[in-house]
PDB file of C-alpha atoms in Angstrom:
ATOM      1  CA  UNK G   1       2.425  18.856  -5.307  1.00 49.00           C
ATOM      2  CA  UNK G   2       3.454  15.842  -2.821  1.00 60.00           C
ATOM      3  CA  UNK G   3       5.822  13.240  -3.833  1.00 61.00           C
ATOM      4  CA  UNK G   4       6.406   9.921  -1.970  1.00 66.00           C
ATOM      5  CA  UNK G   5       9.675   8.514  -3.159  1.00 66.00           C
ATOM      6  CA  UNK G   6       9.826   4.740  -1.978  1.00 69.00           C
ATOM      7  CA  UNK G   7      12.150   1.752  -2.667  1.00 74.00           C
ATOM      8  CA  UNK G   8      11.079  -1.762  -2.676  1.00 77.00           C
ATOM      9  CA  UNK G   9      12.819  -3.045  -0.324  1.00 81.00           C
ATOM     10  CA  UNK G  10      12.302   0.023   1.954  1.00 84.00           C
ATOM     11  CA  UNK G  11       8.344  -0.376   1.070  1.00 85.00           C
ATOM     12  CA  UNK G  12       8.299  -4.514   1.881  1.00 87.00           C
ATOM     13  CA  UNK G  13      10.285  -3.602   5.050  1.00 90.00           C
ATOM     14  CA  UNK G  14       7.716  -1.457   6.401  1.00 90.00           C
ATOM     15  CA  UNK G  15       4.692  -3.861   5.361  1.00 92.00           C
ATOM     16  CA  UNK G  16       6.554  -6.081   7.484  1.00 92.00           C
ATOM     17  CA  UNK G  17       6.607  -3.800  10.237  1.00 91.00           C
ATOM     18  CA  UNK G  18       2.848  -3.171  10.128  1.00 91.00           C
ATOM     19  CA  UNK G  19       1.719  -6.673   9.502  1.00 92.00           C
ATOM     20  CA  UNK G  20       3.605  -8.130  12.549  1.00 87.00           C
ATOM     21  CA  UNK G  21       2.796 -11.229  14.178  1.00 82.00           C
ATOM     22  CA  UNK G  22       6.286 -12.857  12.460  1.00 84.00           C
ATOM     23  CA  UNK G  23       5.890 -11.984   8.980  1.00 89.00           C
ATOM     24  CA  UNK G  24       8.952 -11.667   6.899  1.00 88.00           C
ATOM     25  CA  UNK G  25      10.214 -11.629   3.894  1.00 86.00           C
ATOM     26  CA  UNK G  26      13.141 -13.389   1.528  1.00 83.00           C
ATOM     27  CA  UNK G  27      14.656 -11.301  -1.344  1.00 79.00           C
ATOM     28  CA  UNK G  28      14.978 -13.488  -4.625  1.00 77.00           C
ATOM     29  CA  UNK G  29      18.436 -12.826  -5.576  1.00 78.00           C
ATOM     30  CA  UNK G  30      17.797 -14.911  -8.951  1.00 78.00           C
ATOM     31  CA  UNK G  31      15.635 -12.712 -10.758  1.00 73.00           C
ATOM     32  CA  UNK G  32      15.654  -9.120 -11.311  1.00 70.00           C
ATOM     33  CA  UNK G  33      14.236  -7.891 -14.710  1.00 70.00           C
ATOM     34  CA  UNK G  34      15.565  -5.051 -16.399  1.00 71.00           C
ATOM     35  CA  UNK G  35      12.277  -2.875 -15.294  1.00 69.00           C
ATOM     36  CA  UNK G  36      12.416  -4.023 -11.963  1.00 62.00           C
ATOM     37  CA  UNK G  37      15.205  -0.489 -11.021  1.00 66.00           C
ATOM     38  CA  UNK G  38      13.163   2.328 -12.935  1.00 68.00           C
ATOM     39  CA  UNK G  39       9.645   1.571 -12.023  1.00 70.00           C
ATOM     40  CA  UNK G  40       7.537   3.939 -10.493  1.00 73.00           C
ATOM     41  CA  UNK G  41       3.951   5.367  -9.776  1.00 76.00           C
ATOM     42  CA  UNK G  42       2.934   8.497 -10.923  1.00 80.00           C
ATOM     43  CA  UNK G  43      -0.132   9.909  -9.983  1.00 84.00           C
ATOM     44  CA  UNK G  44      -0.020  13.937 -11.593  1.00 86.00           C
ATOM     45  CA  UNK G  45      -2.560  12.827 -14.566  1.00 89.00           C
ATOM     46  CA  UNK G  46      -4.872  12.088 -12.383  1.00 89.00           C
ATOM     47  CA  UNK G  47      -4.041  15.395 -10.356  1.00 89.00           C
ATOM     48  CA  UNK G  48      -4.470  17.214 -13.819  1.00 92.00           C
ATOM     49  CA  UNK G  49      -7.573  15.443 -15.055  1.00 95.00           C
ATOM     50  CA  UNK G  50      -9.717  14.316 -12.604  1.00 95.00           C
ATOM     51  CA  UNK G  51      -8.127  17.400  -9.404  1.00 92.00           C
ATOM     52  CA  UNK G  52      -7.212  14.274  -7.282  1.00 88.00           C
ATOM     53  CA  UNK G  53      -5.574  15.096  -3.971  1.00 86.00           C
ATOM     54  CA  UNK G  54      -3.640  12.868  -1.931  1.00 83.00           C
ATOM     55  CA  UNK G  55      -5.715  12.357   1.553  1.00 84.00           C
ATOM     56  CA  UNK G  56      -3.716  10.035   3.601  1.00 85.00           C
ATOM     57  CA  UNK G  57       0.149   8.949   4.213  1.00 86.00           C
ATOM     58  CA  UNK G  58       1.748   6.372   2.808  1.00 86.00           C
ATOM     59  CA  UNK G  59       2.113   4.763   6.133  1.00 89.00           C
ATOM     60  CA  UNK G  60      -1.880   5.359   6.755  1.00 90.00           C
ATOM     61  CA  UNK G  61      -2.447   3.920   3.373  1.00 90.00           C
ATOM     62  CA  UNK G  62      -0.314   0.783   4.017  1.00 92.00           C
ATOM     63  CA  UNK G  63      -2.037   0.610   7.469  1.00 92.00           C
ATOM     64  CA  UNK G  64      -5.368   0.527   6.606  1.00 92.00           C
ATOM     65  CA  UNK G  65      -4.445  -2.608   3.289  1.00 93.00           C
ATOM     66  CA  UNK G  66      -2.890  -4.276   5.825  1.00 94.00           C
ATOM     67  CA  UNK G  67      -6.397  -4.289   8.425  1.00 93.00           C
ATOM     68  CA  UNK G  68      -8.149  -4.913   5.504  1.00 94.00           C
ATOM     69  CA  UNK G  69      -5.861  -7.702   4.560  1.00 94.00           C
ATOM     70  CA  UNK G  70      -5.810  -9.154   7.886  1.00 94.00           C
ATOM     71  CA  UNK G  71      -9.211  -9.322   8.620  1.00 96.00           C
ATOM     72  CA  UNK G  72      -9.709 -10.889   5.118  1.00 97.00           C
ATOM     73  CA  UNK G  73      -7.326 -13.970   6.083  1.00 94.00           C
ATOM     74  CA  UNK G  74      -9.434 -14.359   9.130  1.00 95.00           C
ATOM     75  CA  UNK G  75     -12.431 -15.195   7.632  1.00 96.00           C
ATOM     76  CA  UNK G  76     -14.169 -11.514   8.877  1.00 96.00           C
ATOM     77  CA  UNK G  77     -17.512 -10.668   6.774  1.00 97.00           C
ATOM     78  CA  UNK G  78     -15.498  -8.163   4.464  1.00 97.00           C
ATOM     79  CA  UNK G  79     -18.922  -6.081   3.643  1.00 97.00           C
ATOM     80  CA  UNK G  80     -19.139  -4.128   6.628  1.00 96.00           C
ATOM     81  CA  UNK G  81     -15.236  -3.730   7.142  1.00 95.00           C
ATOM     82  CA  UNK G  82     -15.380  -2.297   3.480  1.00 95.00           C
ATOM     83  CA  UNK G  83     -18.187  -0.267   4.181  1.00 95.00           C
ATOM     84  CA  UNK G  84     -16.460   1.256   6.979  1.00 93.00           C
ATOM     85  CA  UNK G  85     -13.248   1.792   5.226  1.00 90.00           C
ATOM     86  CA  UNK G  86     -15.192   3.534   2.295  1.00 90.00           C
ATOM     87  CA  UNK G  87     -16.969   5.786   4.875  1.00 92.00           C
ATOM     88  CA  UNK G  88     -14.280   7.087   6.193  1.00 86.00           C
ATOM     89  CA  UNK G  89     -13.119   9.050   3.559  1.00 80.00           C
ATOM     90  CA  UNK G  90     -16.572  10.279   2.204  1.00 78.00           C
TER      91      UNK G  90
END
């Protein structure tokens, strides 16, 4: 079994790192709900149920949401830049 143990901060920090091209990011000191310190993702029922398998890294993942992201913004025909994404991995 892999685990991926990320903080928020530590996860927005790298999405700024990928994204470039001056993005950044401003913490909101004012609001922190009482969830916001013990959330977290966990994927073993699908594992269990369904025999899913992680396939990429983290970084990967975040890499390829970001292209995808990017080339949304820019107005790209998203069909064929989904298709291509999709294909990859099947």
């Amino acid at each position: 079994m892999q685990w991926i143990l990320i903080f928020g901060e530590e996860l927005v920090d790298k999405l700024v790192s990928l994204w470039g091209k001056g993005a950044t990011w401003e913490q909101d000191n004012a609001y922190h709900p009482h969830e916001a310190h013990s959330l977290s993702l966990d994927c073993s029922k699908a594992r269990l149920k369904l025999g899913w398998v992680l396939q990429i890294s983290l970084d990967q993942g975040l890499e390829q949401s970001i292209t995808w992201s990017q080339a949304y913004g820019s107005g790209t025909d998203m069909r064929p830049v989904t298709e291509a994404a999709i294909a990859q991995w099947m």
